Structures are given as C-alpha cells and as structure tokens.
Short mmCIF file of C-alpha atoms in Angstrom, two decimals:
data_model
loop_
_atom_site.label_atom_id
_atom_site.label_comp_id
_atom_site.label_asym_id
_atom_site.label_seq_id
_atom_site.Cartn_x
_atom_site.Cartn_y
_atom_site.Cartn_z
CA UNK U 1 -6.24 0.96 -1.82
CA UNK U 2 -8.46 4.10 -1.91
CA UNK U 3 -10.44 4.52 1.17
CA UNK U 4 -8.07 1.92 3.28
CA UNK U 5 -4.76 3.31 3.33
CA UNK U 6 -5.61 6.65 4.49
CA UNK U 7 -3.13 8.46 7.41
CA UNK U 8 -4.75 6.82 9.94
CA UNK U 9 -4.34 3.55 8.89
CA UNK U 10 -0.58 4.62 7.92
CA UNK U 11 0.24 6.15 11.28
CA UNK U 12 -1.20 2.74 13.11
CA UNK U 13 1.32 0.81 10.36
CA UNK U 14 4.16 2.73 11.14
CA UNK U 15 3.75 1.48 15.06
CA UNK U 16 4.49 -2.00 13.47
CA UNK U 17 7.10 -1.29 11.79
CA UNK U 18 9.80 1.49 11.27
CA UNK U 19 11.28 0.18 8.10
CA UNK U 20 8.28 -0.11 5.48
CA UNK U 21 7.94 1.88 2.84
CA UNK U 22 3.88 3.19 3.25
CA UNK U 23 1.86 4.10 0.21
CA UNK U 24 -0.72 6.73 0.31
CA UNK U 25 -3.84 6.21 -1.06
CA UNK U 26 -4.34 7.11 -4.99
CA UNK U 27 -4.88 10.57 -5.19
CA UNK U 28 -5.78 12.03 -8.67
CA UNK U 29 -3.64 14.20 -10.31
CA UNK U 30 -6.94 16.95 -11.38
CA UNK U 31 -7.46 16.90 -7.41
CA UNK U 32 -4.37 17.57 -5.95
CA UNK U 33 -4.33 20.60 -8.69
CA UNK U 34 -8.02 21.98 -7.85
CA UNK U 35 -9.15 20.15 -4.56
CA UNK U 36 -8.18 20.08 -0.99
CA UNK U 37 -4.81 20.12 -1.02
CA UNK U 38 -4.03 20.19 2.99
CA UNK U 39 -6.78 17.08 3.27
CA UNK U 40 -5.46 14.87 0.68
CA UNK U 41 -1.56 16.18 1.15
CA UNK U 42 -1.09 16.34 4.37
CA UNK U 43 0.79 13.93 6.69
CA UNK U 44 1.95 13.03 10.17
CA UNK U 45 5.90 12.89 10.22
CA UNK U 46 5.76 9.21 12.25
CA UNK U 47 4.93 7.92 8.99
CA UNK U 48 8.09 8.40 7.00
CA UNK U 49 8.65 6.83 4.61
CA UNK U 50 5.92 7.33 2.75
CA UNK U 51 5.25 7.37 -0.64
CA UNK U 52 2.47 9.24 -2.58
CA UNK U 53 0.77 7.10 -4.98
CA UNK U 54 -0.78 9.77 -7.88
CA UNK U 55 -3.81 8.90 -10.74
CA UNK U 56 -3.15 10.23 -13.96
CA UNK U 57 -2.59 10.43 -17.58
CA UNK U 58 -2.11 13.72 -18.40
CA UNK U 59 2.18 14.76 -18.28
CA UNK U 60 1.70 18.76 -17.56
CA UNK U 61 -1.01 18.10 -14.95
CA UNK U 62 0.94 15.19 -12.99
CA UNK U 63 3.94 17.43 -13.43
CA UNK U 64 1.96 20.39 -11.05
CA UNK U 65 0.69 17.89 -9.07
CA UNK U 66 4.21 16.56 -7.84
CA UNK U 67 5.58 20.56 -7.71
CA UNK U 68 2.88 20.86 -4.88
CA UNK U 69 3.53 17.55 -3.32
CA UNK U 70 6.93 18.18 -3.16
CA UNK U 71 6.29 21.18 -0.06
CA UNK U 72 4.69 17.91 1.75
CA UNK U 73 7.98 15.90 2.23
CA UNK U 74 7.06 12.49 0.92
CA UNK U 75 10.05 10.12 0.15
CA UNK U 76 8.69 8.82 -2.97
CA UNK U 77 5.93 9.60 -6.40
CA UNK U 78 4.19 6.58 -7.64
CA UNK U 79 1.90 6.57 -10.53
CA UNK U 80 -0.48 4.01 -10.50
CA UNK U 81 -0.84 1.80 -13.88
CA UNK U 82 -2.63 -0.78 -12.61
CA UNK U 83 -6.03 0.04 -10.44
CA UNK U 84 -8.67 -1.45 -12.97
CA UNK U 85 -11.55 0.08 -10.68
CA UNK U 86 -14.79 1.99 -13.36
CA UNK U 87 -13.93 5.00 -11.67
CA UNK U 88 -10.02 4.96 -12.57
CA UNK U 89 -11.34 3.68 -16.12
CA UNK U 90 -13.37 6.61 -16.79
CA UNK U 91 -10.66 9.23 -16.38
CA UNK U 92 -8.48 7.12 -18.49
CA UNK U 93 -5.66 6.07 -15.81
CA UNK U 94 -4.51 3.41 -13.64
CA UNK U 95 -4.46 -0.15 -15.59
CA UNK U 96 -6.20 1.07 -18.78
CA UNK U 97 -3.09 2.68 -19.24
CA UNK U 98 -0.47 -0.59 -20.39
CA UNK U 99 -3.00 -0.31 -23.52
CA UNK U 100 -0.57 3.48 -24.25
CA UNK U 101 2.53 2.94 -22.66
CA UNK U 102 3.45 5.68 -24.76
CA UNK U 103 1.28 7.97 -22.86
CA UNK U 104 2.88 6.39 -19.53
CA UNK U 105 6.36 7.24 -21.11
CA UNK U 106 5.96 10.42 -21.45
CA UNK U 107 4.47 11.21 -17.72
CA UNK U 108 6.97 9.86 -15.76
CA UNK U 109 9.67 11.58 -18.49
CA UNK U 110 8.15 14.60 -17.01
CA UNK U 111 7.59 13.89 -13.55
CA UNK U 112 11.26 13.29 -13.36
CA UNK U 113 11.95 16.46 -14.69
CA UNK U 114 10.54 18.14 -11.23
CA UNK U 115 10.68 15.67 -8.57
CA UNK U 116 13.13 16.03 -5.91
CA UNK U 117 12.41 12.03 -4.84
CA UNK U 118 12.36 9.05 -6.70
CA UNK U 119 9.60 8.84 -9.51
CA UNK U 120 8.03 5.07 -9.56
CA UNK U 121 5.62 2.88 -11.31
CA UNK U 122 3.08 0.53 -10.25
CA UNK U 123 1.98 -1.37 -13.16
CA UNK U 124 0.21 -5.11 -14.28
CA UNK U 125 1.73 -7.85 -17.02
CA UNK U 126 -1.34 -6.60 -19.21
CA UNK U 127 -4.78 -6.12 -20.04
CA UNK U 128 -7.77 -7.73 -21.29
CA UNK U 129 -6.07 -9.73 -24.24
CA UNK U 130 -2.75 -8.29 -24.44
CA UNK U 131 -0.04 -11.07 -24.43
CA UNK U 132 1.78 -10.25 -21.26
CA UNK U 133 5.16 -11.98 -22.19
CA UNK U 134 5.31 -9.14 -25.38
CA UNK U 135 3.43 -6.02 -23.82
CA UNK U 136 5.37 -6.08 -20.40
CA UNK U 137 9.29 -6.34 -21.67
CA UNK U 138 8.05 -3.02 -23.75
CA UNK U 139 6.77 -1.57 -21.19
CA UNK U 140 9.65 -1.95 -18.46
CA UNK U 141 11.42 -1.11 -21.47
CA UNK U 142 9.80 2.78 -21.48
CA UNK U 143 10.16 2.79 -18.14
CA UNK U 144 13.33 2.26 -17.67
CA UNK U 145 14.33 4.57 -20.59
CA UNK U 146 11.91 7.62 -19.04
CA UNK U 147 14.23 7.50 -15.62
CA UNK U 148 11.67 5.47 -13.66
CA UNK U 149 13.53 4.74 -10.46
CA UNK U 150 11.88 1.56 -9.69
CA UNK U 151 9.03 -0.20 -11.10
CA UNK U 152 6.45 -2.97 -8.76
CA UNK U 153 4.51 -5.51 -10.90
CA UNK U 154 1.55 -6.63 -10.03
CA UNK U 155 2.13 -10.43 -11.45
CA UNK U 156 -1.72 -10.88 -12.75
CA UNK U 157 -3.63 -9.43 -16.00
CA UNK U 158 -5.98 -6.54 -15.02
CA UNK U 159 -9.51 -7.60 -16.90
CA UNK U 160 -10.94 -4.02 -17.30
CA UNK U 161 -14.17 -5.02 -18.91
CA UNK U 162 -16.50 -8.25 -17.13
CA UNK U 163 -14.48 -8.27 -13.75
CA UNK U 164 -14.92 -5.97 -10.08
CA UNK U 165 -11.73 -4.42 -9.01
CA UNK U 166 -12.02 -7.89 -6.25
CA UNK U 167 -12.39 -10.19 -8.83
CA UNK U 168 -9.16 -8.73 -10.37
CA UNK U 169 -7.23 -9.68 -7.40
CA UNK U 170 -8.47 -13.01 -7.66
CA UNK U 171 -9.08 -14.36 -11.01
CA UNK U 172 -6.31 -13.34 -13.28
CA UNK U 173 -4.26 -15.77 -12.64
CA UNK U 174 -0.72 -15.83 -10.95
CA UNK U 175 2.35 -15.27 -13.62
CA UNK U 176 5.19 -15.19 -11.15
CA UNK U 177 7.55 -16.75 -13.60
CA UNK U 178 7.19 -13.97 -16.25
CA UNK U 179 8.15 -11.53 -13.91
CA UNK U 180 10.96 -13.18 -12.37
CA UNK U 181 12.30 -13.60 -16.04
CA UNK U 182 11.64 -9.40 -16.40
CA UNK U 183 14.01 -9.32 -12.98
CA UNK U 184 16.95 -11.21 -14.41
CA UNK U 185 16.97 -9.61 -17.86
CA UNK U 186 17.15 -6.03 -15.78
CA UNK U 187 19.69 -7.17 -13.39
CA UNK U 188 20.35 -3.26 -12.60
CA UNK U 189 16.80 -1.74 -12.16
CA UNK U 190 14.81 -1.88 -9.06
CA UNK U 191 12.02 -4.44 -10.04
CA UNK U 192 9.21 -5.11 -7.17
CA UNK U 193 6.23 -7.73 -7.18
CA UNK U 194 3.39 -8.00 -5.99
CA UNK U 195 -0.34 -9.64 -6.02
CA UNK U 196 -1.06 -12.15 -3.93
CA UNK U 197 1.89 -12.96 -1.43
CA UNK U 198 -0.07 -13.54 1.53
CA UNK U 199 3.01 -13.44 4.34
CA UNK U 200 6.11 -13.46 4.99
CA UNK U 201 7.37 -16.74 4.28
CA UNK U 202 6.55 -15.82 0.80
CA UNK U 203 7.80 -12.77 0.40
CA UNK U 204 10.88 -13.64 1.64
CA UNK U 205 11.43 -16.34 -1.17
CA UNK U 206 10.08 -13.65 -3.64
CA UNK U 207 13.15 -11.81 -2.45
CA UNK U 208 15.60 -14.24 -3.43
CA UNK U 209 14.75 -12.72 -6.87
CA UNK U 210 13.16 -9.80 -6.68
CA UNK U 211 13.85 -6.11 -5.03
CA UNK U 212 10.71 -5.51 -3.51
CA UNK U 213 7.64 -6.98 -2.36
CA UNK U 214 4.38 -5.10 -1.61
CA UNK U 215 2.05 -6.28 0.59
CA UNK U 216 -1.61 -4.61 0.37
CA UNK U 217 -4.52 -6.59 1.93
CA UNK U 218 -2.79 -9.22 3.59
CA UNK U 219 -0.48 -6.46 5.76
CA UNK U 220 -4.08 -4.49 6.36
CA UNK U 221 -6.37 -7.82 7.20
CA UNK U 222 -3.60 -9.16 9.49
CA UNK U 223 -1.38 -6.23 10.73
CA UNK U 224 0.71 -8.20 13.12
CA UNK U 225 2.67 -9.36 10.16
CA UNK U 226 4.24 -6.27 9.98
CA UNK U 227 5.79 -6.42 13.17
CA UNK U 228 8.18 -8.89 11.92
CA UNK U 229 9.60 -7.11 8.82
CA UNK U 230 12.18 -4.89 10.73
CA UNK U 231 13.70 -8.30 11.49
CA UNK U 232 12.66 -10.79 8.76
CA UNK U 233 13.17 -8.47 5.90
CA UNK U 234 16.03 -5.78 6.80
CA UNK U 235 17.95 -8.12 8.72
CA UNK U 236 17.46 -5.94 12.36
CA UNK U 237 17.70 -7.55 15.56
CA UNK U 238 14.96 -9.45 16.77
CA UNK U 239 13.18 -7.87 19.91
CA UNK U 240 10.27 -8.56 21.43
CA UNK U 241 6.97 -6.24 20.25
CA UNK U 242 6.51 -3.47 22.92
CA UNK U 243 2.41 -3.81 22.65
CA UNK U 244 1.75 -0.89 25.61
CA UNK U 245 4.04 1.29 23.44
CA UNK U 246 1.73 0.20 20.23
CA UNK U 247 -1.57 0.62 22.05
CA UNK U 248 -0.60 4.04 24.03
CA UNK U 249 0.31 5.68 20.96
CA UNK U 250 -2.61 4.92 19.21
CA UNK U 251 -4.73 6.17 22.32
CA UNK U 252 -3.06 9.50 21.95
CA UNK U 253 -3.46 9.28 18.56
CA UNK U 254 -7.14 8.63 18.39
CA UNK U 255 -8.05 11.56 21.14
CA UNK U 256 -6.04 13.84 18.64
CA UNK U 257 -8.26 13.19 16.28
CA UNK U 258 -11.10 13.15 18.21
CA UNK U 259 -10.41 16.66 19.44
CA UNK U 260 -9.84 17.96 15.94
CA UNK U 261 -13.53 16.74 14.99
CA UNK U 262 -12.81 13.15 14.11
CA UNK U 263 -14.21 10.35 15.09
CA UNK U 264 -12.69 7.22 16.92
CA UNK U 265 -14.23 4.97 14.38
CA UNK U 266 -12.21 6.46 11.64
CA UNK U 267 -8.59 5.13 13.57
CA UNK U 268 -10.00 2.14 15.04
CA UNK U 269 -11.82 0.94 11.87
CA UNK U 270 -8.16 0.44 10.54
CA UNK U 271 -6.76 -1.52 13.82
CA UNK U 272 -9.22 -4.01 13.44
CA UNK U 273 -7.03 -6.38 11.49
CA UNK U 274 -4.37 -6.91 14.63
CA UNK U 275 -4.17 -10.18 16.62
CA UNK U 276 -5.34 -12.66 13.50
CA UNK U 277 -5.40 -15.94 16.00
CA UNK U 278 -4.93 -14.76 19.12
CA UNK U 279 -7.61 -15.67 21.79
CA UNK U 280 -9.72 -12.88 22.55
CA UNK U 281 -9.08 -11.52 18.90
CA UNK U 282 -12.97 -11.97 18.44
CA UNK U 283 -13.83 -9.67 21.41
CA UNK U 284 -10.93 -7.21 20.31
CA UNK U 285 -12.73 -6.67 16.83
CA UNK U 286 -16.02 -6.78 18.16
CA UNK U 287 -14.88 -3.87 20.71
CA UNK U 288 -13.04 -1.88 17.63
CA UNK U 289 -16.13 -2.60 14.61
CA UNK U 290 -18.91 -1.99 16.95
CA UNK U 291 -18.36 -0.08 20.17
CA UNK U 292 -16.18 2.50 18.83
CA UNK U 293 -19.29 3.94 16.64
CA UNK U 294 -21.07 4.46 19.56
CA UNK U 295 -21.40 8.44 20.10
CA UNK U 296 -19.17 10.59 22.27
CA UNK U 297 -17.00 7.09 23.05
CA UNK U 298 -13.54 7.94 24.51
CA UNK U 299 -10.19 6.52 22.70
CA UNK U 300 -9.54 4.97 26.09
CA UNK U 301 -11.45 2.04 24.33
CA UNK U 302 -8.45 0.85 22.26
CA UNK U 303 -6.90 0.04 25.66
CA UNK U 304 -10.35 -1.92 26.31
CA UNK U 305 -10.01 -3.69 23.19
CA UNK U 306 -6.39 -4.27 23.91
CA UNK U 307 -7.15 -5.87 27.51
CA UNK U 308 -9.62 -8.55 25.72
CA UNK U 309 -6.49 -10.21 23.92
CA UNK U 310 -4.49 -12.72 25.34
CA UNK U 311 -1.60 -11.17 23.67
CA UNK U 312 1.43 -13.15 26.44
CA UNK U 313 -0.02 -16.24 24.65
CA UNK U 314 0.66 -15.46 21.51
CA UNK U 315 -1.67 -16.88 18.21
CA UNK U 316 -3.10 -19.62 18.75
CA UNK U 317 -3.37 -20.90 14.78
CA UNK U 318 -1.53 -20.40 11.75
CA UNK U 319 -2.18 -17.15 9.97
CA UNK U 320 -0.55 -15.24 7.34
CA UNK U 321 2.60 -14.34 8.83
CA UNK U 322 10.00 -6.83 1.97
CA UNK U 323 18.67 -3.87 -1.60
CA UNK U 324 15.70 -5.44 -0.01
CA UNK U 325 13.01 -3.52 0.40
CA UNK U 326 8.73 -4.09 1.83
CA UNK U 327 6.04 -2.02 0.81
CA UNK U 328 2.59 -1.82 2.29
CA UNK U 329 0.22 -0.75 -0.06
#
C-alpha cells in the first residue's frame, strides 16, 4: 500500500488498536541501500509491532538491506511477492516473481541468514495463466524449506499484463478454498490470507482455519474496525473506546509534525476513514479532506472535526465492521 501506509497513517492505527501487527509501506531493496535511509527507515516507537515490508529480487542486495533495517527495531521482514503495480514489474519484483520461485527461494534463504526477526512472505495463488492449484503448493513448498517464518496469501491471481493494480483487487476472482486446502496440508506453518475480507465478521470465520488475516483497504477506508480487534481477535476484554484519548494524541501528534516542517494534511489525510456511519461523519471528512489543506491551519482542527461526530450515538448503518494473529496492511 505504497503511499497509504506511511508512519502517519501507522501511528493513527496504532491508537485503534495495540495488538495489530502494522506493515510499512514497500520499500525497495536498491533504496534502502542508496537512498534516504532515516526517511524511509525511521519510525515512532507507538507503533510496535511493525513490520517492514521490502521490494526485491536480488538475495545480496535484500540481504544489506535487512543488516541496515535491523538498527531500526522492526519486529518483522516481509518481502512482497505479490504487488502487480508497472512500477514493481519493471524492477522485476513483487507478483512477477511466483513466475521464479526459485529466485524467491533463494532471497529469503539469505535474508534468514542475517535477520534478527522473523523473515516473511507475502505472496498470490499465481499469475497470468499459471494454474494456481500446481504453482502455489510449490511455492509454499520453497518457502517453507528456505526458513520462511510465516507466509500471507493473497487468495486471487495477480493479472500482470491487461489489468491496474485496482482491477487486481477486484477481478481475479476469490479462491478461498485453495488456500484453506494449502492451510490444512501445512498444519505446522504460519499460513495468513488475505484479499478481500471486508470486516470482522469475516475474518473471524477465516480464522477458524487460517493463522492470520490481513486487512489492507477495508482497515484504512473504515478505521473504526480496528478498534474492535484487541477484543474480537485476541480475546482481550471488551472496554469501551476512549475517543478524547484517540483524538488528543493525534493533536499532539499532528503539531509534531507540523513543527518539524510537515503539514497537517499529511496526518489528517489518513484519519479520514474513521466514523464510517456515524452522523456527522460527512462534516468530519469534509473538515479533515478540505480544511486541513488550508495554509498555516492549526492541528487543533482534528478536535474540530472530532466535535462534528455524534460519536455517543454510535453508527447509524451497517458498515464493514486477525495463534491468532491481524495484520493491517
């Protein structure tokens, strides 16, 4: 979820819930080793745990890419095999990669070899014309032999050729089944799913046979699901969401920023997702998409935004509502 899951949008997650597992951003493997390393490494420490999610093909560079992520403390390394975005395709990673799961092998071998967290895998059932039921047991297969500690599954084909990157959420269809059936023949690996599980209803019964479930657009479009996960999904008590807590700390948040050069716009853009169905949620988005552009506005407009919500009524329709284990992606 380049561009969306930034630290912003991670920090304002982590307000929701203490218990997801957070996914950075892809960050390439080439950039970590000759780009900005502070700017794409760095971190608040409210967001643990974190995992960084790293774009690559080549072993020895993704191998110096985790030695200088490991100085930045994140709890996991995910390589992404399944973005099918032009831009991934071009520097031959992310989906294009179940065509060499060879190539994939021999990464995370190496990766292993120097992390100090768990190495993971975020892969599809295929590509293009590959028959998923044969290409994906081979590939968990690798996997699983190379020391991956857990892999997710994405259950759709990625089309790399004649679909966007949206249409390849949406098309592909659904194969559920196939890798529910790659979860009971690997009883003792960590297997995750993912790809369109819209809230938590779903991924709870996704958990009565699977590890994980991750959780990408639908926990970003309509945040206030992940306020329940503490309790629906790791079995804590249920308590009642402290919303002053969750709006002060994202006012103190946002002048931080602010004062280091930022702009409000760059936290708020990220908020605008909370209170799917509550009244006032239209004047809350409007206030948080439009006003917090404006120049030299102070953060004090989140608790603005927060004041137009009816939030003691609770929603007012039916929106979408992860050992066991959530991801946000």
């Amino acid at each position: 979820m380049i561009d969306w899951t930034d630290w912003h949008c991670r920090f304002f997650h982590r307000q929701l819930s203490a218990r997801a597992l957070l996914y950075t951003e892809m960050v390439v493997a080439d950039a970590i080793i000759h780009g900005p390393r502070e700017k794409l490494l760095s971190f608040n420490g409210e967001e643990h745990p974190v995992a960084l999610q790293l774009g690559g093909s080549d072993p020895a560079k993704l191998v110096e890419a985790v030695r200088i992520a490991s100085d930045y403390g994140y709890d996991e390394i995910n390589l992404n095999v399944g973005c099918p975005s032009d831009r991934v395709q071009s520097g031959t990673f992310g989906a294009c990669l179940m065509q060499t799961p060879e190539v994939v092998e021999a990464c995370v071998a190496a990766m292993k070899q120097v992390a100090t967290v768990p190495v993971t895998v975020k892969c599809r059932i295929g590509v293009d014309e590959q028959e998923a039921e044969a290409v994906l047991p081979d590939f968990l297969a690798r996997m699983i032999g190379a020391g991956a500690d857990a892999i997710w599954i994405h259950a759709r084909k990625a089309w790399l050729k004649g679909l966007s990157p949206k249409e390849n959420r949406e098309i592909p269809p659904l194969d559920y089944e196939l890798v529910y059936r790659m979860k009971r023949e690997n009883p003792d690996v960590f297997l995750g799913i993912n790809g369109g599980i819209s809230d938590l209803d779903q991924a709870v019964r996704h958990l009565a046979v699977m590890d994980g479930v991750m959780l990408g657009r639908a926990s970003y479009h309509n945040a206030t699901l992940l306020t329940e996960v503490d309790q629906r999904i790791y079995g804590e008590a249920a308590k009642p969401v402290d919303w002053d807590h969750v709006r002060d700390a994202m006012i103190g948040y946002a002048e931080r920023v602010v004062a280091s050069g930022g702009r409000l716009n760059h936290v708020t853009r990220h908020m605008v997702g909370l209170f799917q169905g509550y009244a006032g949620a239209r004047r809350y988005r409007q206030i948080l998409s439009s006003e917090a552009t404006k120049p030299g506005v102070s953060p004090d407009l989140i608790a603005e935004a927060f004041a137009a919500v009816d939030i003691a009524g609770g929603p007012k329709t039916q929106v979408a509502s992860s050992s066991t284990s959530a991801a946000a992606e």
